Amino acid sequence: MDKNRKARLVGATVLSGVFVAAALTGCSTPSGDDTSSGSTEYTLWDPYPDRDASSDWAKAIDACAADIGITIKRNAGNTGDTVKDLTTAAAGKLPDIAMVDNPKVSTLADAGLLTTTDDNGLDVSDIQENILTAGEIDGKTYGVPVGANTLGLYYNPDVLEAAGVDIASVVDGASLTAALEKVVASGHKGITFSAVGTEEGTFQFLPWFWGAGADLTALDSSEAESALSLWTGWVSDGLAPQSVLQNTQGTSWDEFKTGEFGFAENGSWFKSQADEAGYGVIQIPGEDGKAAPAPTGGEFITIPIQKDTSRYATSVKIVKCLTEGNNGADSLGYIAPTAAGQQAQLAADPSLQFWVTAVGDAKPRTADNLGVSYGIISEQVYTAIQNALSGGSSPADALAAAQKAAAAKLG
């Protein structure tokens, strides 16, 4: 993952700037020290170095600590650093709570660092299933999502009107390509997205990949080739700029904000900016005429293994407080992972309905029990994207090489 919050695909940029009050409300857990271990200090590691003590997130943590009657010592670092620190921590030095990007849950679980919800007694029955499954491996659940974000297809109504494009006509890859051709013919630019050679590139490709009916265990399928050919064709035909090869999601958004483009694939974290600019958004179209499943982004709150297992009871209280209703989700700009939390968010801002629906239709990157295999597969996907869009290989050859490399690494 990229190290700056703007570039991170699961970047927790605030959706609309509302939700402050909800993040600071008290949680329903009882006050007072209820730690059978006798300690009142608990540690929490998160990947938000940009969110200081004055941030809504830090205040939400403080409110939970006060409500439970403990002290929470917070350590914030970039996503990659947090995962590295967890995997290299000395024996007995794991934090009580650790927050990591959802595909990394399987990495930590495979390393034997995390408790399951069966181990720690955390109730996950009210978590939306398609969000929760990002933390499930072999039928066991390793933590809970603080919330989720996902991708959509933004559009500039002024550019589309000038090009004579009806957004309702965009229902699959072919109709979107036709719309892009009209936009470019009218003197504007077509579409911008991130095809960078990192996890961000894979993240942005997945809706088109899954929307074509492709599977991450068969990268060289005809469906996968169709999806990559769509992207390759846009670049080679001038419907998307060469800059997509280097674009992060942040730089891609900066391109779209120039007002020159008709379309941009990007995340729910840009909702507030899109609203201010008057942009519209639709779900990314699949080849069956329905919305393609976009990947879920967002962090999971996990409870690492402790020598003193009596600490888990209070750790569960912390997790419940930060994920209860829309507390943590609001302070981080995510869609809440529960129906109750989402309803509270919609009551505060009905315009979130689109993103609540989109998150409901989204799919975890580690779905189908890929677990730690996802990281290996993803690397081959973004490598294939780079090779095909740069003209170094045909989509078929790039994907054949990707499948061969993934199979060799996975054994």
Short mmCIF file of N, CA and C in Angstrom, two decimals, residues 142-240:
data_model
loop_
_atom_site.label_atom_id
_atom_site.label_comp_id
_atom_site.label_asym_id
_atom_site.label_seq_id
_atom_site.Cartn_x
_atom_site.Cartn_y
_atom_site.Cartn_z
N TYR A 142 -11.49 -13.02 12.20
CA TYR A 142 -10.39 -12.39 12.93
C TYR A 142 -10.58 -10.87 13.01
N GLY A 143 -11.56 -10.44 13.77
CA GLY A 143 -11.78 -9.01 13.92
C GLY A 143 -13.04 -8.54 13.25
N VAL A 144 -13.27 -7.23 13.35
CA VAL A 144 -14.47 -6.63 12.77
C VAL A 144 -14.11 -5.35 12.01
N PRO A 145 -14.88 -5.02 10.99
CA PRO A 145 -14.62 -3.79 10.24
C PRO A 145 -15.11 -2.57 11.01
N VAL A 146 -14.32 -1.51 10.97
CA VAL A 146 -14.79 -0.26 11.57
C VAL A 146 -15.79 0.40 10.62
N GLY A 147 -15.74 0.00 9.37
CA GLY A 147 -16.64 0.53 8.35
C GLY A 147 -16.08 0.11 7.00
N ALA A 148 -16.62 0.66 5.94
CA ALA A 148 -16.15 0.29 4.61
C ALA A 148 -16.32 1.44 3.64
N ASN A 149 -15.49 1.45 2.61
CA ASN A 149 -15.69 2.34 1.48
C ASN A 149 -15.57 1.52 0.20
N THR A 150 -15.84 2.12 -0.94
CA THR A 150 -15.75 1.38 -2.19
C THR A 150 -15.64 2.36 -3.35
N LEU A 151 -15.70 1.85 -4.55
CA LEU A 151 -15.50 2.65 -5.76
C LEU A 151 -16.79 2.88 -6.52
N GLY A 152 -16.84 3.98 -7.26
CA GLY A 152 -17.95 4.28 -8.14
C GLY A 152 -17.42 4.93 -9.40
N LEU A 153 -18.30 5.17 -10.35
CA LEU A 153 -17.94 5.84 -11.60
C LEU A 153 -18.51 7.26 -11.56
N TYR A 154 -17.65 8.22 -11.25
CA TYR A 154 -18.07 9.62 -11.21
C TYR A 154 -18.18 10.16 -12.64
N TYR A 155 -19.03 11.16 -12.82
CA TYR A 155 -19.14 11.80 -14.13
C TYR A 155 -19.39 13.29 -13.96
N ASN A 156 -18.99 14.04 -14.99
CA ASN A 156 -19.18 15.49 -15.02
C ASN A 156 -20.38 15.79 -15.89
N PRO A 157 -21.52 16.18 -15.33
CA PRO A 157 -22.74 16.38 -16.11
C PRO A 157 -22.58 17.43 -17.22
N ASP A 158 -21.79 18.46 -16.97
CA ASP A 158 -21.59 19.50 -17.98
C ASP A 158 -20.88 18.95 -19.21
N VAL A 159 -19.85 18.14 -18.97
CA VAL A 159 -19.11 17.54 -20.08
C VAL A 159 -20.00 16.57 -20.85
N LEU A 160 -20.76 15.78 -20.12
CA LEU A 160 -21.64 14.81 -20.79
C LEU A 160 -22.72 15.51 -21.59
N GLU A 161 -23.27 16.59 -21.06
CA GLU A 161 -24.31 17.33 -21.79
C GLU A 161 -23.74 17.91 -23.08
N ALA A 162 -22.53 18.46 -23.00
CA ALA A 162 -21.90 19.03 -24.20
C ALA A 162 -21.63 17.96 -25.25
N ALA A 163 -21.40 16.72 -24.79
CA ALA A 163 -21.10 15.63 -25.71
C ALA A 163 -22.35 14.88 -26.17
N GLY A 164 -23.50 15.23 -25.61
CA GLY A 164 -24.73 14.55 -25.97
C GLY A 164 -24.82 13.14 -25.41
N VAL A 165 -24.26 12.95 -24.23
CA VAL A 165 -24.27 11.64 -23.59
C VAL A 165 -25.30 11.61 -22.47
N ASP A 166 -26.20 10.62 -22.53
CA ASP A 166 -27.16 10.38 -21.46
C ASP A 166 -26.56 9.35 -20.53
N ILE A 167 -26.35 9.70 -19.27
CA ILE A 167 -25.70 8.80 -18.34
C ILE A 167 -26.47 7.49 -18.21
N ALA A 168 -27.78 7.53 -18.44
CA ALA A 168 -28.59 6.31 -18.35
C ALA A 168 -28.22 5.29 -19.43
N SER A 169 -27.54 5.74 -20.48
CA SER A 169 -27.15 4.84 -21.56
C SER A 169 -25.93 3.99 -21.21
N VAL A 170 -25.24 4.35 -20.13
CA VAL A 170 -24.01 3.65 -19.74
C VAL A 170 -24.39 2.45 -18.87
N VAL A 171 -24.38 1.27 -19.49
CA VAL A 171 -24.82 0.07 -18.78
C VAL A 171 -23.81 -1.08 -18.84
N ASP A 172 -22.78 -0.95 -19.66
CA ASP A 172 -21.75 -1.97 -19.76
C ASP A 172 -20.50 -1.35 -20.38
N GLY A 173 -19.50 -2.18 -20.63
CA GLY A 173 -18.26 -1.66 -21.17
C GLY A 173 -18.41 -1.03 -22.54
N ALA A 174 -19.18 -1.65 -23.40
CA ALA A 174 -19.35 -1.14 -24.76
C ALA A 174 -20.06 0.21 -24.77
N SER A 175 -21.10 0.35 -23.96
CA SER A 175 -21.83 1.61 -23.94
C SER A 175 -21.01 2.72 -23.28
N LEU A 176 -20.18 2.35 -22.31
CA LEU A 176 -19.29 3.34 -21.70
C LEU A 176 -18.24 3.79 -22.72
N THR A 177 -17.70 2.85 -23.47
CA THR A 177 -16.72 3.21 -24.50
C THR A 177 -17.35 4.15 -25.53
N ALA A 178 -18.59 3.87 -25.92
CA ALA A 178 -19.29 4.74 -26.87
C ALA A 178 -19.46 6.14 -26.29
N ALA A 179 -19.76 6.21 -24.99
CA ALA A 179 -19.90 7.52 -24.34
C ALA A 179 -18.56 8.25 -24.31
N LEU A 180 -17.49 7.53 -24.05
CA LEU A 180 -16.16 8.14 -24.03
C LEU A 180 -15.78 8.69 -25.41
N GLU A 181 -16.14 7.97 -26.44
CA GLU A 181 -15.85 8.43 -27.80
C GLU A 181 -16.57 9.73 -28.11
N LYS A 182 -17.81 9.85 -27.65
CA LYS A 182 -18.56 11.10 -27.85
C LYS A 182 -17.93 12.24 -27.06
N VAL A 183 -17.50 11.95 -25.85
CA VAL A 183 -16.89 12.98 -25.01
C VAL A 183 -15.61 13.50 -25.67
N VAL A 184 -14.77 12.60 -26.13
CA VAL A 184 -13.52 13.00 -26.76
C VAL A 184 -13.78 13.76 -28.07
N ALA A 185 -14.77 13.30 -28.82
CA ALA A 185 -15.12 13.96 -30.08
C ALA A 185 -15.61 15.38 -29.85
N SER A 186 -16.16 15.64 -28.66
CA SER A 186 -16.67 16.98 -28.34
C SER A 186 -15.57 17.92 -27.87
N GLY A 187 -14.34 17.41 -27.81
CA GLY A 187 -13.22 18.26 -27.41
C GLY A 187 -12.79 18.11 -25.96
N HIS A 188 -13.39 17.17 -25.26
CA HIS A 188 -13.03 16.93 -23.87
C HIS A 188 -12.20 15.65 -23.74
N LYS A 189 -11.88 15.28 -22.51
CA LYS A 189 -11.14 14.05 -22.26
C LYS A 189 -12.09 13.00 -21.71
N GLY A 190 -11.74 11.72 -21.95
CA GLY A 190 -12.66 10.64 -21.63
C GLY A 190 -12.75 10.24 -20.18
N ILE A 191 -11.84 9.39 -19.74
CA ILE A 191 -11.92 8.84 -18.39
C ILE A 191 -10.53 8.78 -17.77
N THR A 192 -10.48 9.00 -16.47
CA THR A 192 -9.23 8.85 -15.73
C THR A 192 -9.44 7.88 -14.58
N PHE A 193 -8.38 7.14 -14.26
CA PHE A 193 -8.43 6.15 -13.18
C PHE A 193 -7.00 5.85 -12.76
N SER A 194 -6.83 4.95 -11.82
CA SER A 194 -5.50 4.57 -11.35
C SER A 194 -5.16 3.17 -11.82
N ALA A 195 -4.11 3.07 -12.64
CA ALA A 195 -3.60 1.77 -13.07
C ALA A 195 -2.16 1.60 -12.60
N VAL A 196 -1.82 2.30 -11.54
CA VAL A 196 -0.45 2.30 -11.02
C VAL A 196 -0.03 0.89 -10.60
N GLY A 197 1.27 0.64 -10.64
CA GLY A 197 1.77 -0.69 -10.32
C GLY A 197 1.87 -0.97 -8.84
N THR A 198 0.76 -0.83 -8.15
CA THR A 198 0.65 -1.14 -6.72
C THR A 198 -0.74 -1.72 -6.47
N GLU A 199 -1.03 -2.00 -5.23
CA GLU A 199 -2.35 -2.51 -4.87
C GLU A 199 -3.46 -1.59 -5.33
N GLU A 200 -3.19 -0.29 -5.40
CA GLU A 200 -4.22 0.64 -5.89
C GLU A 200 -4.67 0.30 -7.30
N GLY A 201 -3.71 -0.08 -8.15
CA GLY A 201 -4.06 -0.43 -9.52
C GLY A 201 -4.96 -1.65 -9.57
N THR A 202 -4.64 -2.66 -8.78
CA THR A 202 -5.49 -3.84 -8.71
C THR A 202 -6.86 -3.48 -8.18
N PHE A 203 -6.89 -2.69 -7.11
CA PHE A 203 -8.15 -2.28 -6.48
C PHE A 203 -9.08 -1.64 -7.52
N GLN A 204 -8.53 -0.77 -8.35
CA GLN A 204 -9.37 -0.08 -9.34
C GLN A 204 -9.74 -0.97 -10.52
N PHE A 205 -8.95 -1.99 -10.77
CA PHE A 205 -9.25 -2.90 -11.88
C PHE A 205 -10.31 -3.93 -11.52
N LEU A 206 -10.40 -4.27 -10.26
CA LEU A 206 -11.27 -5.37 -9.84
C LEU A 206 -12.74 -5.23 -10.26
N PRO A 207 -13.36 -4.04 -10.22
CA PRO A 207 -14.75 -3.98 -10.67
C PRO A 207 -14.93 -4.42 -12.13
N TRP A 208 -13.99 -4.03 -12.97
CA TRP A 208 -14.06 -4.39 -14.39
C TRP A 208 -13.76 -5.89 -14.55
N PHE A 209 -12.84 -6.39 -13.77
CA PHE A 209 -12.45 -7.80 -13.78
C PHE A 209 -13.61 -8.67 -13.30
N TRP A 210 -14.11 -8.37 -12.11
CA TRP A 210 -15.25 -9.13 -11.59
C TRP A 210 -16.51 -8.89 -12.42
N GLY A 211 -16.67 -7.66 -12.91
CA GLY A 211 -17.85 -7.34 -13.71
C GLY A 211 -17.89 -8.07 -15.03
N ALA A 212 -16.73 -8.56 -15.49
CA ALA A 212 -16.67 -9.36 -16.72
C ALA A 212 -16.87 -10.84 -16.43
N GLY A 213 -16.99 -11.17 -15.14
CA GLY A 213 -17.18 -12.57 -14.76
C GLY A 213 -15.89 -13.31 -14.50
N ALA A 214 -14.77 -12.59 -14.36
CA ALA A 214 -13.48 -13.22 -14.14
C ALA A 214 -13.28 -13.59 -12.67
N ASP A 215 -12.33 -14.50 -12.44
CA ASP A 215 -12.05 -15.01 -11.10
C ASP A 215 -10.56 -14.85 -10.82
N LEU A 216 -10.21 -14.47 -9.60
CA LEU A 216 -8.82 -14.22 -9.25
C LEU A 216 -7.97 -15.48 -9.22
N THR A 217 -8.59 -16.64 -9.30
CA THR A 217 -7.81 -17.88 -9.36
C THR A 217 -7.51 -18.29 -10.79
N ALA A 218 -8.04 -17.53 -11.76
CA ALA A 218 -7.81 -17.84 -13.18
C ALA A 218 -7.57 -16.54 -13.93
N LEU A 219 -6.38 -15.98 -13.77
CA LEU A 219 -6.08 -14.67 -14.33
C LEU A 219 -6.01 -14.67 -15.85
N ASP A 220 -5.83 -15.84 -16.45
CA ASP A 220 -5.70 -15.91 -17.91
C ASP A 220 -6.99 -16.31 -18.61
N SER A 221 -8.12 -16.17 -17.93
CA SER A 221 -9.40 -16.54 -18.55
C SER A 221 -9.81 -15.54 -19.62
N SER A 222 -10.73 -15.93 -20.46
CA SER A 222 -11.23 -15.03 -21.52
C SER A 222 -11.94 -13.84 -20.91
N GLU A 223 -12.58 -14.04 -19.76
CA GLU A 223 -13.26 -12.93 -19.09
C GLU A 223 -12.25 -11.91 -18.58
N ALA A 224 -11.16 -12.40 -18.02
CA ALA A 224 -10.10 -11.50 -17.54
C ALA A 224 -9.49 -10.73 -18.71
N GLU A 225 -9.26 -11.42 -19.82
CA GLU A 225 -8.70 -10.76 -21.01
C GLU A 225 -9.64 -9.68 -21.52
N SER A 226 -10.94 -9.94 -21.47
CA SER A 226 -11.92 -8.94 -21.91
C SER A 226 -11.83 -7.68 -21.06
N ALA A 227 -11.69 -7.85 -19.74
CA ALA A 227 -11.61 -6.70 -18.85
C ALA A 227 -10.35 -5.89 -19.09
N LEU A 228 -9.21 -6.57 -19.23
CA LEU A 228 -7.95 -5.85 -19.45
C LEU A 228 -7.92 -5.22 -20.84
N SER A 229 -8.55 -5.87 -21.81
CA SER A 229 -8.62 -5.30 -23.16
C SER A 229 -9.43 -4.01 -23.17
N LEU A 230 -10.43 -3.94 -22.30
CA LEU A 230 -11.24 -2.72 -22.20
C LEU A 230 -10.36 -1.55 -21.78
N TRP A 231 -9.61 -1.73 -20.71
CA TRP A 231 -8.70 -0.67 -20.24
C TRP A 231 -7.62 -0.35 -21.26
N THR A 232 -7.03 -1.40 -21.84
CA THR A 232 -5.96 -1.20 -22.82
C THR A 232 -6.47 -0.42 -24.02
N GLY A 233 -7.67 -0.76 -24.46
CA GLY A 233 -8.27 -0.07 -25.61
C GLY A 233 -8.51 1.40 -25.32
N TRP A 234 -8.93 1.72 -24.12
CA TRP A 234 -9.16 3.13 -23.78
C TRP A 234 -7.88 3.94 -23.88
N VAL A 235 -6.79 3.36 -23.39
CA VAL A 235 -5.52 4.08 -23.42
C VAL A 235 -4.99 4.19 -24.86
N SER A 236 -5.00 3.07 -25.58
CA SER A 236 -4.45 3.09 -26.93
C SER A 236 -5.27 3.94 -27.89
N ASP A 237 -6.57 4.08 -27.62
CA ASP A 237 -7.44 4.87 -28.49
C ASP A 237 -7.58 6.32 -28.03
N GLY A 238 -6.86 6.69 -26.99
CA GLY A 238 -6.89 8.08 -26.52
C GLY A 238 -8.12 8.44 -25.71
N LEU A 239 -8.84 7.44 -25.22
CA LEU A 239 -10.03 7.71 -24.40
C LEU A 239 -9.65 7.85 -22.92
N ALA A 240 -8.48 7.38 -22.57
CA ALA A 240 -7.90 7.55 -21.23
C ALA A 240 -6.45 7.97 -21.42
#
